[in-house]
Amino acid sequence: MTVSDKQDFPVAQARRYLEPGPVVLLSCRHGGEHDIMTLGWHTILAFQPSLVGLMISGGNHSHRLIRDSGICGINVPSADMVDTVCRIGNTTGREIDKFDAFGLTATEAEHVDVPLIGECHACFECRLHDDTLVAGYDFFVFEIVKAHVATTPPVPEMLHYTGNGVFRLSRETLERRALFRPELLP
Amino acid sequence: MTVSDKQDFPVAQARRYLEPGPVVLLSCRHGGEHDIMTLGWHTILAFQPSLVGLMISGGNHSHRLIRDSGICGINVPSADMVDTVCRIGNTTGREIDKFDAFGLTATEAEHVDVPLIGECHACFECRLHDDTLVAGYDFFVFEIVKAHVATTPPVPEMLHYTGNGVFRLSRETLERRALFRPELLP
């Protein structure tokens, strides 16, 4: 089901969805081709500009499309998409169109020419910022230039991959604001 | 409480604990000083060698100790350590000795000269592998050279930080091996 109530979200706060470390879906388009891949190897690098590091293994069909276009979408699936996430990660865009095969809705980004995934809770439009470590580590530094996020819940239940076909679910919330220095709280 | 039943663990499988994206505690020692800091900005980069990328902000007292020594420990706390994790992240090693202040047990690493945190479920000894992106992004590539992991449970309940004093807990497990290609399963 497409999440239709997404709103603009401050790119400097993307950490709310990415810092917990969920599995994400990268979407891309280049030269008439598009693709989706799963990714668990990512980290926030800065708030402003909003930078994120992605290790996109060269074995993925998406790798070349993203390297050649310098753009991608980071889409955060909620936990109820687990079977689709597994199927995306166990097929290749060399053989199938993953939007069609898995019934996903391509929605257009505003600032970069990539399809975003309508069914995902949060979608981030990204532009390549630094490719210094691509040759050695397949590690890309992207800037998040636009964020679209569903209005509820504040953070969805997300999937965290441990390898070996096993995920952890981040369902419970633990609030500890009283232990934080005021300058670390918005 | 010190986790005393830790065993050697294959460094190539560190992803089991780090890929889910938990908050970790970095431990370090240099020139007669030691320190601990919290870190949520990390990613696995490779299995073999076992590489991990850490964004260690220059504002942390640990930053200089780790940069100058080229070594650190990555310690994975279980969710019941949440209050200690918050206190470590809201104090500075310039003013206090965090092992003493928070009653943590320093255990010696085998391959690098850093204290590990006995109370943590998993401890990884790390040596600097690539500092290309340190100047621009405070991003260090470390090799995990030795891993010590508690024998049970297979994966502890871990803390995932969303910012704003709020954590998610990864408590539930979801197994989907039937949807994976055999070559992706050990």
Short mmCIF file of C-alpha atoms in Angstrom, two decimals:
data_model
loop_
_atom_site.label_atom_id
_atom_site.label_comp_id
_atom_site.label_asym_id
_atom_site.label_seq_id
_atom_site.Cartn_x
_atom_site.Cartn_y
_atom_site.Cartn_z
CA MET A 1 0.00 0.00 0.00
CA THR A 2 1.38 3.37 -0.98
CA VAL A 3 2.05 5.71 1.92
CA SER A 4 0.20 8.71 0.53
CA ASP A 5 0.44 11.17 3.41
CA LYS A 6 4.15 11.94 3.12
CA GLN A 7 5.30 15.44 3.88
CA ASP A 8 8.48 17.41 3.42
CA PHE A 9 10.89 16.69 6.25
CA PRO A 10 14.05 18.58 7.26
CA VAL A 11 17.03 16.84 5.63
CA ALA A 12 19.21 17.65 8.67
CA GLN A 13 16.97 15.30 10.71
CA ALA A 14 17.30 12.26 8.45
CA ARG A 15 19.25 10.60 11.28
CA ARG A 16 15.91 9.85 12.99
CA TYR A 17 15.31 7.12 10.38
CA LEU A 18 18.84 6.16 9.32
CA GLU A 19 20.93 6.27 12.50
CA PRO A 20 19.02 3.32 14.05
CA GLY A 21 20.58 1.27 11.23
CA PRO A 22 17.60 -0.25 9.39
CA VAL A 23 17.73 -2.13 6.14
CA VAL A 24 16.93 0.38 3.39
CA LEU A 25 15.99 0.09 -0.27
CA LEU A 26 18.09 2.04 -2.75
CA SER A 27 16.31 3.11 -5.92
CA CYS A 28 18.08 4.37 -9.03
CA ARG A 29 17.70 5.20 -12.71
CA HIS A 30 20.20 5.76 -15.51
CA GLY A 31 20.23 5.49 -19.28
CA GLY A 32 16.70 4.12 -19.54
CA GLU A 33 17.23 1.52 -16.80
CA HIS A 34 16.02 1.56 -13.22
CA ASP A 35 16.55 -0.75 -10.28
CA ILE A 36 16.09 -1.34 -6.56
CA MET A 37 18.49 -3.01 -4.14
CA THR A 38 18.57 -3.72 -0.40
CA LEU A 39 21.29 -2.10 1.70
CA GLY A 40 22.31 -2.60 5.31
CA TRP A 41 25.76 -1.00 5.16
CA HIS A 42 25.21 2.72 5.65
CA THR A 43 25.95 5.45 8.16
CA ILE A 44 25.05 9.06 8.79
CA LEU A 45 28.15 11.27 8.36
CA ALA A 46 26.92 14.84 8.96
CA PHE A 47 23.79 16.85 9.75
CA GLN A 48 24.48 19.93 7.63
CA PRO A 49 24.99 19.28 4.79
CA SER A 50 22.99 16.10 5.37
CA LEU A 51 25.57 13.46 4.45
CA VAL A 52 25.25 9.70 4.45
CA GLY A 53 27.81 7.02 3.56
CA LEU A 54 26.65 3.98 1.57
CA MET A 55 28.69 0.85 0.85
CA ILE A 56 27.16 -0.30 -2.46
CA SER A 57 28.85 -3.54 -3.43
CA GLY A 58 30.00 -3.78 -7.06
CA GLY A 59 28.14 -7.07 -7.41
CA ASN A 60 24.81 -5.25 -7.46
CA HIS A 61 23.24 -4.25 -10.78
CA SER A 62 22.39 -0.92 -9.10
CA HIS A 63 26.07 -0.17 -8.44
CA ARG A 64 26.83 0.85 -12.01
CA LEU A 65 23.58 2.81 -12.43
CA ILE A 66 24.29 4.78 -9.24
CA ARG A 67 27.97 5.27 -10.00
CA ASP A 68 27.26 6.49 -13.52
CA SER A 69 24.31 8.74 -12.60
CA GLY A 70 25.62 10.06 -9.26
CA ILE A 71 22.09 9.98 -7.80
CA CYS A 72 19.89 7.58 -5.86
CA GLY A 73 16.91 7.33 -3.54
CA ILE A 74 17.13 5.92 -0.02
CA ASN A 75 13.78 4.41 0.92
CA VAL A 76 13.03 3.17 4.45
CA PRO A 77 10.64 0.19 4.50
CA SER A 78 8.61 -0.57 7.58
CA ALA A 79 8.79 -4.04 9.09
CA ASP A 80 5.62 -5.27 7.38
CA MET A 81 7.50 -5.12 4.07
CA VAL A 82 9.94 -7.83 5.19
CA ASP A 83 9.04 -10.37 2.50
CA THR A 84 9.36 -7.78 -0.26
CA VAL A 85 12.70 -6.66 1.20
CA CYS A 86 13.97 -10.26 1.09
CA ARG A 87 12.78 -10.77 -2.50
CA ILE A 88 14.43 -7.53 -3.64
CA GLY A 89 17.69 -8.64 -2.03
CA ASN A 90 17.58 -12.09 -3.59
CA THR A 91 16.90 -11.16 -7.22
CA THR A 92 18.84 -9.05 -9.70
CA GLY A 93 17.82 -6.10 -11.82
CA ARG A 94 19.74 -7.71 -14.68
CA GLU A 95 16.84 -10.17 -14.98
CA ILE A 96 13.71 -8.47 -13.69
CA ASP A 97 12.10 -5.05 -13.21
CA LYS A 98 11.75 -5.01 -9.44
CA PHE A 99 9.03 -2.33 -9.34
CA ASP A 100 6.87 -4.51 -11.62
CA ALA A 101 7.82 -7.87 -10.13
CA PHE A 102 7.02 -6.84 -6.55
CA GLY A 103 4.10 -4.48 -7.24
CA LEU A 104 5.87 -1.37 -5.99
CA THR A 105 4.81 2.17 -6.90
CA ALA A 106 7.43 4.41 -8.50
CA THR A 107 6.90 8.01 -7.39
CA GLU A 108 8.95 10.80 -8.89
CA ALA A 109 11.61 12.63 -6.91
CA GLU A 110 11.76 16.42 -7.08
CA HIS A 111 15.46 17.23 -7.23
CA VAL A 112 17.04 14.15 -8.77
CA ASP A 113 15.90 11.93 -11.64
CA VAL A 114 15.18 8.71 -9.71
CA PRO A 115 12.01 6.80 -8.86
CA LEU A 116 11.18 6.66 -5.14
CA ILE A 117 9.22 3.79 -3.59
CA GLY A 118 5.70 4.87 -2.67
CA GLU A 119 5.19 2.02 -0.19
CA CYS A 120 8.12 3.12 2.01
CA HIS A 121 7.71 5.19 5.17
CA ALA A 122 10.50 7.66 4.36
CA CYS A 123 12.19 8.52 1.07
CA PHE A 124 15.40 10.55 0.71
CA GLU A 125 16.60 12.05 -2.57
CA CYS A 126 20.40 11.87 -2.79
CA ARG A 127 23.15 13.39 -4.91
CA LEU A 128 26.75 12.14 -4.94
CA HIS A 129 28.98 14.28 -2.72
CA ASP A 130 32.32 12.43 -2.62
CA ASP A 131 33.53 9.32 -4.47
CA THR A 132 37.06 9.18 -3.03
CA LEU A 133 36.50 5.75 -1.44
CA VAL A 134 34.46 4.20 -4.26
CA ALA A 135 37.44 2.66 -6.01
CA GLY A 136 38.85 1.07 -2.85
CA TYR A 137 35.75 0.23 -0.82
CA ASP A 138 32.60 0.80 -2.96
CA PHE A 139 31.89 3.51 -0.37
CA PHE A 140 29.89 6.52 -1.63
CA VAL A 141 29.26 9.74 0.29
CA PHE A 142 25.85 11.14 -0.72
CA GLU A 143 24.09 14.35 0.24
CA ILE A 144 20.41 14.06 1.08
CA VAL A 145 18.88 16.98 -0.82
CA LYS A 146 15.19 16.34 -0.14
CA ALA A 147 13.23 14.20 2.35
CA HIS A 148 9.65 12.91 2.19
CA VAL A 149 8.33 11.22 5.35
CA ALA A 150 4.98 9.75 6.38
CA THR A 151 3.36 11.82 9.12
CA THR A 152 2.59 8.86 11.43
CA PRO A 153 4.03 7.07 13.25
CA PRO A 154 7.04 9.27 14.17
CA VAL A 155 9.32 6.28 13.54
CA PRO A 156 8.00 3.08 11.93
CA GLU A 157 8.86 -0.42 13.06
CA MET A 158 12.01 -1.11 11.07
CA LEU A 159 14.07 -4.13 10.00
CA HIS A 160 17.68 -4.63 11.12
CA TYR A 161 19.65 -7.35 9.36
CA THR A 162 22.01 -9.66 11.26
CA GLY A 163 22.95 -11.86 8.28
CA ASN A 164 21.92 -15.49 7.76
CA GLY A 165 18.31 -14.65 6.82
CA VAL A 166 17.56 -13.25 10.29
CA PHE A 167 16.29 -9.76 11.11
CA ARG A 168 15.76 -7.89 14.33
CA LEU A 169 12.69 -5.69 14.62
CA SER A 170 12.94 -2.28 16.31
CA ARG A 171 9.49 -2.09 17.80
CA GLU A 172 9.86 -0.78 21.34
CA THR A 173 10.75 2.79 22.20
CA LEU A 174 12.86 3.84 25.18
CA GLU A 175 12.94 7.51 26.15
CA ARG A 176 15.83 8.83 28.26
CA ARG A 177 15.71 12.61 27.69
CA ALA A 178 16.29 13.29 31.38
CA LEU A 179 19.82 11.88 31.03
CA PHE A 180 20.78 14.16 28.13
CA ARG A 181 22.47 17.54 28.15
CA PRO A 182 19.97 20.19 27.01
CA GLU A 183 22.12 21.17 24.01
CA LEU A 184 21.78 17.63 22.62
CA LEU A 185 17.97 17.85 22.61
CA PRO A 186 16.06 19.91 20.02
CA MET B 1 27.95 -7.13 35.61
CA THR B 2 30.92 -8.37 33.62
CA VAL B 3 30.06 -10.79 30.83
CA SER B 4 32.62 -13.43 31.74
CA ASP B 5 31.80 -16.18 29.26
CA LYS B 6 33.07 -14.45 26.13
CA GLN B 7 34.70 -16.58 23.47
CA ASP B 8 36.73 -15.93 20.36
CA PHE B 9 34.46 -15.13 17.44
CA PRO B 10 35.28 -15.05 13.71
CA VAL B 11 36.05 -11.44 12.77
CA ALA B 12 34.46 -11.97 9.33
CA GLN B 13 31.10 -12.41 11.11
CA ALA B 14 31.18 -9.16 13.09
CA ARG B 15 28.28 -7.98 10.92
CA ARG B 16 25.93 -10.05 13.10
CA TYR B 17 26.34 -7.45 15.85
CA LEU B 18 27.20 -4.29 13.91
CA GLU B 19 25.07 -4.41 10.75
CA PRO B 20 21.81 -4.06 12.74
CA GLY B 21 23.10 -0.57 13.59
CA PRO B 22 23.21 -0.49 17.41
CA VAL B 23 24.73 2.22 19.54
CA VAL B 24 28.25 1.06 20.43
CA LEU B 25 30.84 2.18 22.97
CA LEU B 26 34.30 3.00 21.64
CA SER B 27 37.14 2.47 24.06
CA CYS B 28 40.65 3.83 23.58
CA ARG B 29 44.02 4.49 25.22
CA HIS B 30 46.96 6.67 24.28
CA GLY B 31 49.82 8.39 26.08
CA GLY B 32 48.64 7.39 29.54
CA GLU B 33 45.04 8.46 28.93
CA HIS B 34 42.02 6.30 28.25
CA ASP B 35 38.42 7.08 27.40
CA ILE B 36 35.03 5.75 26.30
CA MET B 37 32.53 7.38 23.95
CA THR B 38 29.16 6.43 22.47
CA LEU B 39 28.87 6.04 18.71
CA GLY B 40 25.87 5.55 16.47
CA TRP B 41 27.49 6.48 13.15
CA HIS B 42 29.17 3.32 11.88
CA THR B 43 28.88 0.81 9.05
CA ILE B 44 30.32 -2.52 8.06
CA LEU B 45 32.47 -2.12 4.91
CA ALA B 46 33.84 -5.60 4.17
CA PHE B 47 33.89 -9.16 5.51
CA GLN B 48 37.48 -10.08 4.69
CA PRO B 49 39.44 -8.21 5.84
CA SER B 50 36.80 -7.35 8.42
CA LEU B 51 36.43 -3.60 7.86
CA VAL B 52 34.19 -1.12 9.60
CA GLY B 53 33.76 2.62 9.04
CA LEU B 54 33.38 4.90 12.08
CA MET B 55 32.48 8.58 12.04
CA ILE B 56 34.19 9.83 15.20
CA SER B 57 33.36 13.49 15.60
CA GLY B 58 36.29 15.77 16.42
CA GLY B 59 34.36 17.17 19.38
CA ASN B 60 34.92 13.96 21.34
CA HIS B 61 37.88 13.65 23.69
CA SER B 62 38.34 10.13 22.28
CA HIS B 63 38.84 11.48 18.75
CA ARG B 64 42.40 12.61 19.35
CA LEU B 65 43.36 9.51 21.35
CA ILE B 66 42.07 7.24 18.56
CA ARG B 67 43.58 9.35 15.78
CA ASP B 68 46.97 9.46 17.45
CA SER B 69 47.06 5.79 18.49
CA GLY B 70 45.38 4.27 15.42
CA ILE B 71 43.60 1.71 17.57
CA CYS B 72 40.29 1.35 19.41
CA GLY B 73 37.81 -1.12 20.83
CA ILE B 74 34.22 -1.39 19.61
CA ASN B 75 32.04 -2.64 22.46
CA VAL B 76 28.39 -3.60 21.95
CA PRO B 77 26.22 -2.90 25.02
CA SER B 78 22.98 -4.77 25.53
CA ALA B 79 19.78 -2.80 26.06
CA ASP B 80 19.89 -3.09 29.86
CA MET B 81 22.95 -0.79 29.81
CA VAL B 82 20.89 2.11 28.44
CA ASP B 83 21.40 4.46 31.40
CA THR B 84 25.17 3.91 31.36
CA VAL B 85 25.21 4.47 27.60
CA CYS B 86 23.41 7.80 28.07
CA ARG B 87 25.77 8.89 30.85
CA ILE B 88 28.83 8.03 28.77
CA GLY B 89 27.43 10.05 25.88
CA ASN B 90 26.66 13.07 28.06
CA THR B 91 29.98 13.46 29.86
CA THR B 92 33.51 14.07 28.63
CA GLY B 93 36.75 12.24 29.21
CA ARG B 94 38.40 15.64 29.64
CA GLU B 95 36.74 15.81 33.07
CA ILE B 96 36.20 12.25 34.29
CA ASP B 97 37.52 8.71 33.99
CA LYS B 98 34.48 6.97 32.54
CA PHE B 99 35.52 3.46 33.59
CA ASP B 100 35.71 4.66 37.21
CA ALA B 101 32.72 7.00 37.09
CA PHE B 102 30.34 4.39 35.73
CA GLY B 103 31.78 1.29 37.41
CA LEU B 104 32.89 -0.39 34.20
CA THR B 105 35.48 -3.15 34.05
CA ALA B 106 38.51 -2.60 31.82
CA THR B 107 39.63 -5.90 30.29
CA GLU B 108 42.78 -6.09 28.23
CA ALA B 109 42.71 -6.62 24.48
CA GLU B 110 45.07 -9.15 22.93
CA HIS B 111 46.27 -7.53 19.72
CA VAL B 112 45.97 -3.80 20.41
CA ASP B 113 46.78 -1.75 23.49
CA VAL B 114 43.24 -0.66 24.47
CA PRO B 115 40.94 -1.48 27.37
CA LEU B 116 37.76 -3.35 26.39
CA ILE B 117 34.53 -3.06 28.38
CA GLY B 118 33.84 -6.24 30.33
CA GLU B 119 30.13 -5.50 30.76
CA CYS B 120 29.49 -5.46 26.98
CA HIS B 121 28.12 -8.43 25.05
CA ALA B 122 30.64 -8.23 22.22
CA CYS B 123 34.05 -6.54 22.01
CA PHE B 124 36.05 -5.98 18.83
CA GLU B 125 39.73 -5.04 18.75
CA CYS B 126 40.43 -2.61 15.90
CA ARG B 127 43.45 -1.24 14.06
CA LEU B 128 43.34 1.76 11.70
CA HIS B 129 43.18 0.65 8.07
CA ASP B 130 42.58 3.88 6.11
CA ASP B 131 42.45 7.51 7.22
CA THR B 132 41.78 9.08 3.81
CA LEU B 133 38.44 10.57 4.89
CA VAL B 134 39.45 11.60 8.42
CA ALA B 135 40.44 15.13 7.46
CA GLY B 136 37.23 15.81 5.53
CA TYR B 137 34.61 13.80 7.42
CA ASP B 138 36.12 12.41 10.66
CA PHE B 139 35.52 9.04 8.97
CA PHE B 140 37.95 6.25 9.95
CA VAL B 141 38.20 2.83 8.30
CA PHE B 142 39.24 0.25 10.90
CA GLU B 143 40.05 -3.43 10.59
CA ILE B 144 38.61 -5.70 13.27
CA VAL B 145 41.56 -7.90 14.18
CA LYS B 146 40.04 -9.86 17.07
CA ALA B 147 36.50 -10.48 18.34
CA HIS B 148 35.29 -11.58 21.78
CA VAL B 149 31.58 -12.40 22.06
CA ALA B 150 29.35 -13.72 24.85
CA THR B 151 28.11 -17.21 24.06
CA THR B 152 24.43 -16.50 24.80
CA PRO B 153 22.15 -15.10 23.55
CA PRO B 154 23.19 -15.28 19.85
CA VAL B 155 22.33 -11.59 19.51
CA PRO B 156 21.54 -9.45 22.58
CA GLU B 157 18.75 -6.91 22.76
CA MET B 158 20.45 -3.79 21.44
CA LEU B 159 19.88 -0.02 21.49
CA HIS B 160 19.30 1.98 18.31
CA TYR B 161 19.42 5.76 18.63
CA THR B 162 16.96 8.02 16.80
CA GLY B 163 18.22 11.31 18.26
CA ASN B 164 16.36 13.51 20.77
CA GLY B 165 17.00 11.18 23.74
CA VAL B 166 14.92 8.37 22.20
CA PHE B 167 16.10 4.83 21.46
CA ARG B 168 14.53 1.91 19.67
CA LEU B 169 15.06 -1.55 21.10
CA SER B 170 15.74 -4.50 18.78
CA ARG B 171 14.11 -7.23 20.79
CA GLU B 172 12.09 -9.36 18.36
CA THR B 173 13.65 -11.72 15.83
CA LEU B 174 12.21 -12.42 12.38
CA GLU B 175 13.61 -15.36 10.42
CA ARG B 176 13.16 -15.48 6.63
CA ARG B 177 15.79 -17.98 5.48
CA ALA B 178 13.33 -19.61 3.06
CA LEU B 179 13.37 -16.41 0.96
CA PHE B 180 17.18 -16.32 0.64
CA ARG B 181 19.39 -17.74 -2.08
CA PRO B 182 21.46 -20.62 -0.62
CA GLU B 183 24.77 -18.86 -1.37
CA LEU B 184 23.74 -15.99 0.95
CA LEU B 185 23.27 -18.37 3.90
CA PRO B 186 26.21 -19.91 5.80
#
